[in-house]
């Protein structure tokens, strides 16, 4: 029953999408108000039916309707309600349906919000967006239908991977998808803009809110994913340069570049072609990321839903998209005259883009190079964190410096850049840096430079903040907040990376170890039966001999039945100055346990700084124009 | 229950297990070695048999007085280049290591050339 209803609504949504393309094409030729209203109604019903598909699937999960293979494979009656719902998008089919929903939602709102824009521009955007929707709907129907029935109906489901049963991971995919898929709308709009000659400031105005929305959500999605990895994967890290993480970072670099460039287009009516390229690239990279993750090409901790047979479809889809969009670009693009001075805000925005593209190229190369090498010369290499750290960290230093100076430069032409204040501030930053180094007692040139440039950016941005308060109605407030968040993020990551303590022990119950000023005592083990798993809980006491502070830590090994899995639960004590992080895992064929102890400085400040970056985005979103 | 027994019981074959990792030097090497039986984890992050064994091998090599590169070379000769996270600086990897910087340089030149063109025009 549910199966039929679901498939029916998918097919109906598909049908409406075709109708939308057909009607828009007609309207494009002859302007007609009644037809426009019809298109808006069609778009609304498309929205209705695609959301209905999703609600039906959620209903299937909530009611544990195992007549659907998808529910049977990914759910279980004993799962808490929250995770039943979140389970809907915790698998390939469901998440694809969510993906389509977001395509449709953005399509509808772009159509109705853009009343003031050229009608042809809106129509072409709608047509292209619906081509994208049709492509994904066919993908859903052909390879990944979530409503495939199973007979006889099983009485119990197989359950959801326990490490996915986590609040952060439940909201991570929707956030990320709004970010990724949201970029589809300015992909469509960019092509429409080329075709209808709707460009310049107007075009910038039509897309800037959408760019901002998708940027905010993408950033939030990445942060939440990172937080999840920190406390769930149990390695104490928050960024692993894992291929799947990289796949989510690639569009982020481009969208960040775009967010800056679109302001130049809006204010100065220049670099139009470049903005178009960034618009196209953001969504292309989003789909590329999905292809890499879903096809199972990448070897990663995050690959929970991969299937090589689906890879081919996305690859074909992606190729059509890339070739189509770039043909359109070269056919319609016009030569532009760039007219700006070296000392202008425009230049610094380009400098931002320049660095963003460097980060992008490094990450793409690091992620894809091993795949190419394996295909070309049958050689398997790994590209991991050391590679990215060596290549990227040194470049972050000038990036931060430019980021501090850029916003102070005015549009068009800045008469004189005063050198002395910059030098004073650099000296001040250096002094502060050495105070910090003295305080923590460690030394590395690269870390010093990172911290110096981060402090330099912090001071500069704080000065901007002060000036912004002095001026009433200043528009740069949201930018300042985001930049400040970024500066603090790099600052705390620098300190965290360099001054954290990490120890690896193999201990038996009753063992005690001493290191530096600390003592770790493995008291005993206990076993607990919980609702959907058993837990082996270690009882540890961690003593700081300097301060005399004692802390109890309880890392767990969890044994899940549905499906049969072992997970390791870290015990984390968060304080303002540092996190104490302890994981325990069994070593097979021995009575030893592998204990990882980490003292990580200022962890909570890293998350906070990252959130502040997105708060800047939100502020801009809600600011009156 | 079975798994529980396996975990908790002291199996007959008790492994030789090192008791402590003292210094950052060791930890840095661990972090650069892929756990080949895991999904994208380094042996520092993994607790698999494989990771435990390789950690022991590395500790032994350190005791023998081998330096970092010699240890990597040894592991690569046994398991292939796949095992190290930092690709070696050699012919097949030159593109990987240098292209990002070349691209950075080209990007810089591109931006500067935008102004040079304009300045030439102004002079005319």
XYZ file of C-alpha atoms in Angstrom:
749
model
C 0.000 0.000 0.000
C 2.618 2.488 1.130
C 4.831 1.249 -1.669
C 2.208 1.973 -4.327
C 1.403 5.378 -2.888
C 5.064 6.292 -2.759
C 5.854 5.207 -6.288
C 2.691 6.944 -7.483
C 3.767 10.259 -5.975
C 7.267 9.959 -7.396
C 5.868 9.352 -10.875
C 3.425 12.220 -10.432
C 6.238 14.562 -9.389
C 8.159 13.461 -12.464
C 5.152 14.112 -14.670
C 4.665 17.588 -13.239
C 8.349 18.343 -13.855
C 7.913 17.474 -17.533
C 4.785 19.646 -17.669
C 6.694 22.510 -16.104
C 9.428 22.296 -18.710
C 6.820 22.085 -21.497
C 4.732 25.017 -20.282
C 7.737 27.189 -19.557
C 9.001 26.631 -23.079
C 5.668 27.796 -24.481
C 5.496 30.780 -22.199
C 9.019 31.700 -23.179
C 7.795 32.258 -26.726
C 4.647 34.218 -25.945
C 4.156 36.269 -22.850
C 0.937 35.282 -21.113
C -0.133 36.052 -17.540
C -2.587 33.142 -17.255
C 0.063 30.666 -18.308
C 2.484 32.122 -15.763
C -0.068 31.540 -13.021
C -0.465 27.974 -14.285
C 3.270 27.437 -14.062
C 3.354 28.746 -10.511
C 0.503 26.384 -9.608
C 2.290 23.469 -11.255
C 5.435 24.304 -9.340
C 3.437 24.370 -6.112
C 1.919 20.960 -6.820
C 5.369 19.629 -7.662
C 6.462 20.868 -4.248
C 3.435 19.228 -2.655
C 3.949 15.807 -4.206
C 7.675 15.619 -3.688
C 7.249 16.503 -0.013
C 4.448 13.930 0.131
C 6.887 11.235 -1.112
C 9.219 12.130 1.696
C 6.494 12.207 4.344
C 5.278 8.799 3.167
C 8.765 7.395 3.600
C 9.088 8.960 7.054
C 5.729 7.423 7.885
C 7.066 4.052 6.731
C 9.975 4.424 9.140
C 7.928 5.685 12.068
C 5.360 2.877 11.721
C 8.147 0.323 11.050
C 6.479 -0.769 7.837
C 8.847 -3.558 6.814
C 6.948 -4.200 3.609
C 9.407 -1.668 2.166
C 12.885 -3.137 1.598
C 14.383 0.220 2.458
C 12.747 0.350 5.883
C 13.498 -3.325 6.482
C 17.201 -2.820 5.738
C 17.673 0.333 7.766
C 15.325 0.292 10.694
C 14.240 -1.731 13.695
C 11.234 -1.573 16.020
C 13.430 -1.126 19.107
C 14.947 2.080 17.764
C 13.963 5.322 19.538
C 11.436 7.399 17.564
C 13.920 10.181 16.867
C 16.312 7.784 15.157
C 13.505 6.112 13.278
C 12.752 9.470 11.683
C 16.419 10.321 11.165
C 16.904 6.862 9.679
C 14.877 8.037 6.703
C 17.851 9.962 5.349
C 20.515 7.732 6.896
C 20.656 5.613 3.758
C 21.199 6.145 0.055
C 17.574 5.968 -1.171
C 16.100 8.145 1.551
C 18.833 10.742 1.333
C 18.347 10.939 -2.422
C 14.675 11.644 -1.855
C 15.664 14.393 0.573
C 18.052 15.716 -2.084
C 15.208 15.900 -4.623
C 12.968 17.633 -2.104
C 15.523 20.367 -1.634
C 15.902 20.783 -5.408
C 12.153 21.256 -5.651
C 11.871 23.582 -2.652
C 14.564 25.895 -3.997
C 13.032 25.761 -7.440
C 9.628 26.866 -6.125
C 10.871 29.656 -3.923
C 13.198 31.047 -6.548
C 10.237 31.202 -8.923
C 7.867 33.001 -6.574
C 10.447 35.251 -4.899
C 11.802 36.561 -8.173
C 8.757 38.567 -9.264
C 10.807 41.643 -10.077
C 13.211 39.901 -12.371
C 13.024 39.400 -16.089
C 10.381 36.757 -16.866
C 12.543 34.927 -19.403
C 15.372 34.644 -16.900
C 12.993 33.106 -14.376
C 11.570 30.695 -16.908
C 14.911 29.425 -18.195
C 16.077 29.005 -14.598
C 12.953 26.979 -13.928
C 13.478 24.834 -17.036
C 17.077 24.033 -16.176
C 16.250 23.385 -12.542
C 13.568 20.966 -13.700
C 16.029 19.186 -15.968
C 18.100 18.633 -12.835
C 15.026 17.461 -10.923
C 14.018 15.074 -13.714
C 17.538 13.629 -13.792
C 17.482 12.883 -10.094
C 13.908 11.579 -10.130
C 14.854 9.108 -12.863
C 17.921 8.151 -10.854
C 15.655 7.540 -7.879
C 13.173 5.443 -9.867
C 15.713 3.420 -11.846
C 18.448 2.632 -9.346
C 17.423 3.718 -5.877
C 13.700 3.482 -5.342
C 12.966 3.711 -1.605
C 9.471 2.317 -2.098
C 10.381 -1.123 -3.471
C 8.170 -3.661 -1.671
C 9.334 -6.920 -0.173
C 7.285 -10.104 0.102
C 6.747 -11.921 2.436
C 6.837 -8.992 4.819
C 9.567 -9.528 7.441
C 8.514 -9.179 11.055
C 11.622 -7.277 12.094
C 14.089 -4.908 10.444
C 17.868 -5.161 10.239
C 18.551 -2.000 12.200
C 20.624 1.106 11.620
C 24.381 1.270 11.994
C 24.743 2.347 15.655
C 27.364 4.977 15.021
C 24.785 6.712 12.857
C 22.329 6.745 15.745
C 23.409 10.082 17.011
C 21.671 13.458 17.195
C 24.500 15.316 15.468
C 24.527 12.860 12.618
C 20.769 12.993 12.334
C 20.845 16.700 11.493
C 24.166 16.655 9.628
C 22.861 15.345 6.261
C 19.863 17.691 5.977
C 22.069 20.695 6.748
C 24.723 19.649 4.296
C 22.163 18.850 1.623
C 20.454 22.224 1.875
C 23.939 23.619 1.325
C 24.930 21.372 -1.542
C 21.638 21.118 -3.341
C 20.750 24.717 -2.659
C 23.609 25.592 -4.979
C 21.620 24.007 -7.831
C 19.436 27.081 -8.063
C 22.240 29.447 -8.956
C 23.694 26.815 -11.257
C 20.406 26.996 -13.158
C 20.229 30.761 -12.764
C 23.772 31.164 -14.091
C 22.944 29.340 -17.317
C 19.673 31.233 -17.591
C 21.554 34.467 -17.086
C 23.942 33.642 -19.933
C 21.097 32.706 -22.255
C 18.815 35.641 -21.533
C 21.491 38.275 -21.127
C 20.191 39.024 -17.648
C 23.448 39.976 -16.030
C 25.429 42.375 -13.944
C 24.050 43.844 -10.738
C 20.561 42.452 -11.294
C 21.868 38.938 -11.618
C 24.016 39.364 -8.511
C 20.939 40.565 -6.633
C 18.852 37.632 -7.788
C 21.291 35.006 -6.519
C 23.020 36.552 -3.510
C 20.445 35.462 -0.917
C 20.533 31.899 -2.260
C 24.307 31.855 -2.199
C 24.231 33.019 1.391
C 21.618 30.455 2.460
C 23.499 27.565 0.926
C 26.788 28.820 2.338
C 25.377 29.046 5.867
C 23.873 25.578 5.701
C 26.932 24.019 4.118
C 29.135 25.523 6.795
C 26.817 24.362 9.571
C 26.645 20.896 8.041
C 30.408 20.598 7.921
C 30.770 21.817 11.529
C 28.122 19.437 12.874
C 29.714 16.555 10.954
C 33.049 17.460 12.423
C 31.648 17.583 15.968
C 30.085 14.181 15.397
C 33.399 12.758 14.210
C 35.079 14.200 17.295
C 32.965 12.510 19.881
C 31.672 9.503 17.991
C 34.570 8.140 15.970
C 36.690 8.119 19.078
C 40.024 9.263 17.688
C 39.940 12.670 19.297
C 40.401 14.432 15.994
C 37.899 16.757 14.378
C 39.217 16.844 10.848
C 40.835 13.818 9.250
C 41.329 14.956 5.657
C 39.354 11.890 4.854
C 38.233 11.660 1.204
C 34.561 12.012 2.114
C 35.232 15.047 4.277
C 37.241 16.453 1.405
C 34.312 15.880 -0.902
C 32.205 18.094 1.357
C 34.923 20.720 1.567
C 35.419 21.141 -2.202
C 32.119 22.930 -2.905
C 32.609 24.930 0.280
C 35.793 26.579 -1.015
C 34.074 27.580 -4.239
C 30.913 28.788 -2.553
C 32.998 30.890 -0.169
C 34.813 32.379 -3.139
C 31.464 33.010 -4.814
C 30.002 34.666 -1.748
C 32.809 37.229 -1.896
C 32.783 37.691 -5.655
C 29.068 38.171 -5.929
C 29.488 41.318 -3.814
C 31.939 42.681 -6.362
C 29.446 41.977 -9.122
C 26.703 43.657 -7.145
C 28.675 46.752 -6.180
C 30.966 47.238 -9.132
C 29.277 45.352 -11.967
C 32.432 43.529 -12.975
C 33.876 39.967 -13.017
C 30.529 38.672 -14.274
C 32.020 35.718 -16.160
C 34.021 34.687 -13.154
C 30.915 34.724 -10.938
C 29.164 32.535 -13.500
C 32.028 30.044 -13.461
C 31.893 29.877 -9.668
C 28.110 29.375 -9.745
C 28.470 26.478 -12.151
C 31.425 24.999 -10.305
C 29.735 24.965 -6.885
C 26.929 22.662 -7.918
C 29.159 20.592 -10.192
C 31.477 19.938 -7.260
C 28.511 19.134 -5.015
C 27.391 16.445 -7.454
C 30.979 15.287 -7.919
C 31.271 14.850 -4.180
C 28.080 12.836 -4.134
C 29.350 10.714 -6.992
C 32.640 10.013 -5.224
C 30.928 9.122 -1.966
C 28.038 7.109 -3.342
C 29.970 5.157 -5.931
C 32.264 3.722 -3.290
C 35.381 4.783 -5.189
C 36.784 6.388 -2.093
C 38.171 4.457 0.807
C 36.793 6.208 3.813
C 35.433 5.877 7.316
C 32.350 7.748 6.253
C 31.235 5.478 3.447
C 27.999 4.119 4.807
C 25.936 4.046 1.675
C 27.892 3.067 -1.376
C 27.110 0.995 -4.412
C 29.271 0.916 -7.564
C 26.306 0.357 -9.913
C 24.876 3.734 -8.962
C 28.167 5.425 -9.648
C 27.693 5.010 -13.391
C 24.376 6.845 -13.439
C 25.714 9.798 -11.467
C 28.808 9.843 -13.652
C 26.710 10.110 -16.812
C 24.500 12.749 -15.184
C 27.555 14.680 -14.063
C 29.150 14.546 -17.505
C 26.003 15.891 -19.165
C 25.848 18.652 -16.578
C 29.488 19.648 -16.986
C 29.534 19.515 -20.769
C 26.137 21.225 -21.058
C 26.927 24.050 -18.702
C 30.316 24.788 -20.192
C 29.014 24.676 -23.740
C 26.449 27.234 -22.654
C 29.181 29.270 -21.036
C 31.403 29.403 -24.091
C 28.527 29.977 -26.448
C 27.043 32.926 -24.583
C 29.873 34.543 -22.682
C 30.927 37.970 -23.756
C 34.241 39.665 -23.452
C 34.559 41.817 -20.408
C 36.769 44.755 -19.729
C 38.285 44.601 -16.301
C 38.771 47.999 -14.969
C 40.031 48.172 -11.472
C 43.056 49.265 -9.594
C 45.548 47.069 -7.769
C 44.803 48.863 -4.529
C 41.080 48.282 -4.348
C 38.669 46.062 -2.503
C 37.914 44.289 -5.781
C 41.502 43.122 -5.937
C 41.401 41.752 -2.441
C 38.232 39.824 -3.185
C 40.069 38.317 -6.133
C 42.927 37.493 -3.774
C 40.437 35.669 -1.572
C 39.269 33.710 -4.623
C 42.854 33.009 -5.578
C 43.560 31.357 -2.224
C 40.226 29.543 -2.163
C 41.048 28.002 -5.521
C 44.465 26.983 -4.275
C 42.859 25.188 -1.322
C 40.376 23.631 -3.712
C 43.030 22.413 -6.135
C 45.088 20.929 -3.321
C 42.123 19.072 -1.891
C 40.881 17.850 -5.284
C 44.327 16.673 -6.243
C 44.911 14.932 -2.935
C 41.558 13.186 -3.172
C 41.624 12.186 -6.828
C 45.315 11.671 -7.539
C 45.441 8.208 -5.922
C 42.483 7.104 -8.044
C 44.130 8.269 -11.276
C 47.469 6.794 -10.335
C 45.868 3.458 -9.668
C 44.053 3.465 -13.000
C 47.046 4.700 -14.994
C 50.001 2.830 -13.549
C 48.348 0.367 -11.163
C 50.024 1.915 -8.183
C 48.216 2.440 -4.921
C 49.231 5.409 -2.837
C 47.623 7.077 0.151
C 47.258 10.810 0.512
C 46.508 11.644 4.116
C 46.705 14.416 6.684
C 50.499 14.953 6.470
C 50.189 15.884 2.791
C 47.490 18.487 3.378
C 49.213 19.918 6.409
C 52.498 20.369 4.550
C 50.880 22.000 1.526
C 48.122 24.084 3.065
C 49.370 25.363 6.415
C 52.145 27.641 5.060
C 49.696 29.256 2.628
C 47.209 29.977 5.399
C 49.682 32.520 6.805
C 49.598 35.041 3.912
C 45.900 34.265 3.523
C 45.210 35.515 7.048
C 47.318 38.630 6.503
C 45.454 39.502 3.289
C 42.202 38.816 5.075
C 43.132 41.351 7.734
C 44.059 44.078 5.256
C 41.480 43.485 2.510
C 38.329 44.760 4.217
C 40.014 48.091 5.074
C 40.638 48.905 1.425
C 37.927 50.898 -0.308
C 36.143 50.103 -3.546
C 37.460 51.320 -6.892
C 40.672 52.931 -5.704
C 42.365 53.274 -2.402
C 44.673 56.224 -2.339
C 47.342 55.195 0.087
C 47.838 52.065 2.075
C 49.429 53.016 5.353
C 52.220 50.594 6.116
C 53.075 51.624 9.672
C 49.889 50.556 11.469
C 50.251 47.143 9.835
C 53.801 46.783 11.065
C 52.892 47.898 14.590
C 50.110 45.368 14.722
C 52.364 42.619 13.387
C 54.890 43.382 16.099
C 52.129 43.345 18.698
C 50.880 39.998 17.357
C 54.391 38.583 17.508
C 54.809 39.635 21.120
C 51.458 38.113 22.067
C 52.439 34.948 20.265
C 55.645 34.583 22.260
C 53.769 35.127 25.497
C 51.501 32.237 24.510
C 54.443 30.067 23.491
C 56.181 30.838 26.783
C 53.039 29.942 28.657
C 52.678 26.537 26.970
C 56.360 25.837 26.583
C 56.791 24.516 23.090
C 58.185 25.859 19.858
C 57.719 25.461 16.128
C 58.266 28.141 13.498
C 55.229 27.257 11.427
C 52.892 27.231 14.416
C 54.339 30.534 15.539
C 53.669 32.106 12.181
C 50.129 30.731 12.096
C 49.420 32.084 15.574
C 51.019 35.453 14.761
C 48.973 35.912 11.616
C 45.811 34.736 13.381
C 46.368 37.255 16.188
C 47.097 39.921 13.577
C 43.755 39.171 11.945
C 41.962 39.137 15.302
C 43.344 42.563 16.273
C 42.521 44.044 12.883
C 39.018 42.665 12.906
C 38.427 43.914 16.435
C 39.474 47.388 15.299
C 36.970 47.058 12.433
C 34.348 46.015 14.945
C 34.986 49.092 17.041
C 34.732 51.338 13.982
C 31.578 49.576 12.901
C 29.928 50.351 16.229
C 30.939 53.986 15.889
C 29.246 54.274 12.498
C 25.492 53.822 12.597
C 23.909 51.571 9.997
C 27.219 50.073 8.999
C 26.757 47.132 6.663
C 30.003 45.378 7.454
C 28.937 44.027 10.848
C 28.034 40.535 9.621
C 31.277 40.308 7.652
C 33.270 41.318 10.737
C 31.604 38.626 12.847
C 32.375 35.923 10.278
C 35.971 37.043 9.851
C 36.443 37.229 13.597
C 35.088 33.683 13.920
C 37.493 32.491 11.259
C 40.451 34.231 12.888
C 39.669 32.648 16.251
C 39.111 29.290 14.591
C 42.604 29.270 13.088
C 44.060 30.655 16.315
C 42.553 27.924 18.477
C 43.304 25.183 15.973
C 46.910 26.359 15.973
C 47.142 26.208 19.747
C 45.161 22.995 19.976
C 47.250 21.222 17.385
C 50.525 22.194 18.818
C 50.021 21.962 22.530
C 47.741 19.016 22.932
C 48.914 15.940 24.742
C 48.342 12.523 23.271
C 49.195 9.172 24.843
C 48.626 5.597 23.854
C 48.729 2.841 26.474
C 47.940 -0.829 26.627
C 46.674 -1.475 30.150
C 45.112 -4.221 32.248
C 42.520 -3.641 34.925
C 44.325 -2.299 37.985
C 47.213 -0.733 36.056
C 48.351 2.789 36.794
C 50.447 5.000 34.550
C 52.219 8.268 35.172
C 53.168 10.771 32.517
C 54.244 14.395 32.779
C 52.215 15.779 35.689
C 49.392 13.326 35.379
C 48.379 9.950 36.687
C 45.854 7.631 35.062
C 44.377 4.803 37.108
C 42.441 1.934 35.454
C 40.199 0.980 38.406
C 37.821 -1.641 37.089
C 35.322 -2.744 34.451
C 31.573 -3.119 34.670
C 28.922 -4.438 32.312
C 25.578 -2.819 31.718
C 22.562 -3.993 29.730
C 20.840 -1.146 27.935
C 17.810 -0.952 25.679
C 19.487 -1.746 22.390
C 23.028 -2.616 23.384
C 25.324 -3.990 26.046
C 28.082 -1.799 27.362
C 31.426 -2.640 28.887
C 32.327 0.395 30.934
C 35.835 1.202 32.068
C 36.298 3.095 35.297
C 39.276 5.456 35.175
C 40.579 8.108 37.477
C 42.665 10.883 36.008
C 44.704 12.968 38.402
C 46.441 16.232 37.707
C 49.259 16.295 40.244
C 49.886 20.001 39.801
C 46.387 21.115 40.690
C 45.277 18.030 42.593
C 42.118 17.870 40.497
C 40.742 14.374 40.103
C 38.417 13.333 37.335
C 36.432 10.160 36.770
C 36.230 8.920 33.215
C 34.012 6.162 31.857
C 34.826 5.109 28.302
C 32.647 2.342 26.897
C 32.734 -0.503 24.463
C 29.231 -1.042 23.150
C 27.911 -4.223 21.650
C 24.893 -3.752 19.454
C 22.691 -6.620 18.335
C 20.778 -4.931 15.520
C 22.930 -4.999 13.425
C 25.786 -6.774 15.204
C 28.409 -4.099 15.699
C 31.014 -3.000 18.181
C 31.429 0.688 18.855
C 33.766 2.600 21.106
C 32.345 5.429 23.108
C 34.831 8.067 24.200
C 34.604 9.595 27.643
C 35.036 13.324 27.270
C 35.309 15.908 30.015
C 34.927 19.349 28.528
C 36.288 22.417 30.256
C 36.838 25.937 29.066
C 40.590 25.443 28.901
C 40.737 21.885 27.592
C 39.015 18.595 26.942
C 40.137 15.359 28.539
C 39.412 12.616 26.050
C 39.680 8.917 26.797
C 38.844 5.914 24.655
C 39.152 2.270 25.498
C 39.190 -0.640 23.092
C 39.764 -4.322 23.520
C 42.812 -6.039 22.088
C 41.918 -9.446 20.735
C 43.449 -12.490 22.370
C 44.764 -10.607 25.360
C 43.581 -9.155 28.630
C 44.980 -5.759 27.745
C 42.931 -2.793 26.665
C 44.178 -0.156 24.331
C 43.728 3.178 26.064
C 44.045 6.438 24.204
C 44.401 9.464 26.367
C 44.252 12.965 24.973
C 44.308 16.369 26.533
C 43.082 18.771 23.909
C 43.349 22.477 24.582
C 40.488 24.853 23.869
C 38.350 22.338 21.987
C 35.112 24.080 22.880
C 36.524 27.338 21.524
C 37.166 25.727 18.169
C 33.484 24.772 17.863
C 32.393 28.152 19.120
C 34.594 30.006 16.627
C 33.284 27.853 13.809
C 29.693 28.618 14.799
C 30.483 32.335 14.968
C 31.499 32.170 11.299
C 28.024 30.963 10.390
C 26.347 33.428 12.748
C 27.839 36.165 10.569
C 26.068 34.565 7.639
C 22.761 34.428 9.507
C 23.075 38.082 10.489
C 23.471 39.074 6.878
C 20.534 36.911 5.908
C 18.165 38.574 8.339
C 19.453 42.063 7.812
C 17.088 44.380 5.996
C 18.347 45.389 2.604
C 26.934 -12.886 24.525
C 29.520 -14.667 22.435
C 31.283 -11.475 21.557
C 31.264 -10.515 25.186
C 32.984 -13.723 26.140
C 35.568 -13.203 23.452
C 36.265 -9.716 24.631
C 36.423 -10.419 28.305
C 37.927 -13.850 28.416
C 41.634 -14.059 28.623
C 42.348 -16.094 25.595
C 45.010 -18.804 25.764
C 47.235 -17.043 23.293
C 48.104 -13.937 25.197
C 49.757 -11.428 22.959
C 52.913 -9.635 23.617
C 51.712 -6.113 24.151
C 53.746 -3.009 24.590
C 52.665 -1.019 27.553
C 53.265 2.554 26.652
C 53.990 4.949 23.903
C 56.285 7.510 25.306
C 57.031 10.144 22.843
C 55.682 12.280 20.103
C 58.199 10.793 17.675
C 56.506 7.411 17.799
C 53.045 8.951 17.661
C 53.940 10.918 14.536
C 55.073 7.767 12.787
C 51.896 5.950 13.855
C 49.814 8.745 12.415
C 51.498 8.456 9.062
C 50.826 4.714 8.729
C 47.534 3.510 7.310
C 45.785 0.664 9.032
C 45.402 -1.581 5.988
C 42.483 -3.589 7.332
C 40.466 -0.528 8.392
C 38.457 2.050 6.518
C 40.679 5.093 6.286
C 42.221 5.055 9.751
C 45.829 5.399 10.769
C 47.303 2.833 13.116
C 47.372 5.534 15.779
C 43.579 5.652 15.601
C 42.892 1.965 15.196
C 42.886 -0.856 17.686
C 42.831 -3.702 15.177
C 45.256 -6.618 15.358
C 47.016 -5.245 12.358
C 47.547 -1.854 13.988
C 48.838 -3.443 17.176
C 51.313 -5.579 15.249
C 52.627 -2.735 13.132
C 53.007 -0.566 16.235
C 55.191 -3.278 17.746
C 57.235 -3.552 14.557
C 57.769 0.210 14.579
C 58.781 0.210 18.235
C 61.318 -2.535 17.516
C 62.733 -0.605 14.596
C 63.082 2.475 16.751
C 64.941 0.440 19.345
C 67.247 -0.804 16.589
C 68.084 2.834 16.013
C 66.357 3.220 12.655
C 65.203 6.707 11.695
C 61.790 7.730 10.416
C 62.546 7.353 6.716
C 64.165 3.964 7.177
C 61.079 2.731 8.992
C 58.806 3.966 6.195
C 61.060 2.357 3.613
C 60.899 -0.928 5.469
C 57.107 -0.845 5.710
C 56.737 0.204 2.074
C 58.950 -2.675 0.956
C 56.613 -5.040 2.805
C 53.176 -3.529 2.184
C 53.589 -1.102 -0.695
C 53.258 2.673 -0.853
C 49.589 2.434 0.145
C 50.653 2.153 3.767
C 52.090 5.664 4.233
C 49.790 8.676 4.381
C 52.454 11.090 3.224
C 53.209 10.160 -0.375
C 56.918 9.852 -1.153
C 58.573 12.667 -3.013
C 59.354 10.863 -6.251
C 58.729 11.013 -9.967
C 55.201 9.624 -10.024
C 54.161 11.948 -7.197
C 55.792 15.169 -8.402
C 52.581 16.353 -9.956
C 50.717 15.784 -6.705
C 53.253 17.663 -4.633
C 54.018 20.575 -6.909
C 50.951 21.269 -8.982
C 49.045 23.123 -6.212
C 51.927 25.570 -5.839
C 52.292 25.949 -9.587
C 48.575 26.697 -9.764
C 48.965 29.225 -6.958
C 51.750 30.912 -8.863
C 49.793 30.968 -12.117
C 46.783 32.400 -10.310
C 48.933 35.187 -8.904
C 50.348 35.961 -12.338
C 46.836 35.994 -13.782
C 45.628 38.530 -11.245
C 48.678 40.746 -11.752
C 48.310 40.554 -15.519
C 44.838 42.050 -15.194
C 46.436 45.245 -13.950
C 49.388 45.266 -16.259
C 47.071 45.231 -19.268
C 45.136 48.087 -17.823
C 48.235 50.119 -17.028
C 49.520 49.680 -20.575
C 46.213 50.984 -21.872
C 46.382 53.966 -19.555
C 49.837 54.888 -20.771
C 48.709 54.815 -24.385
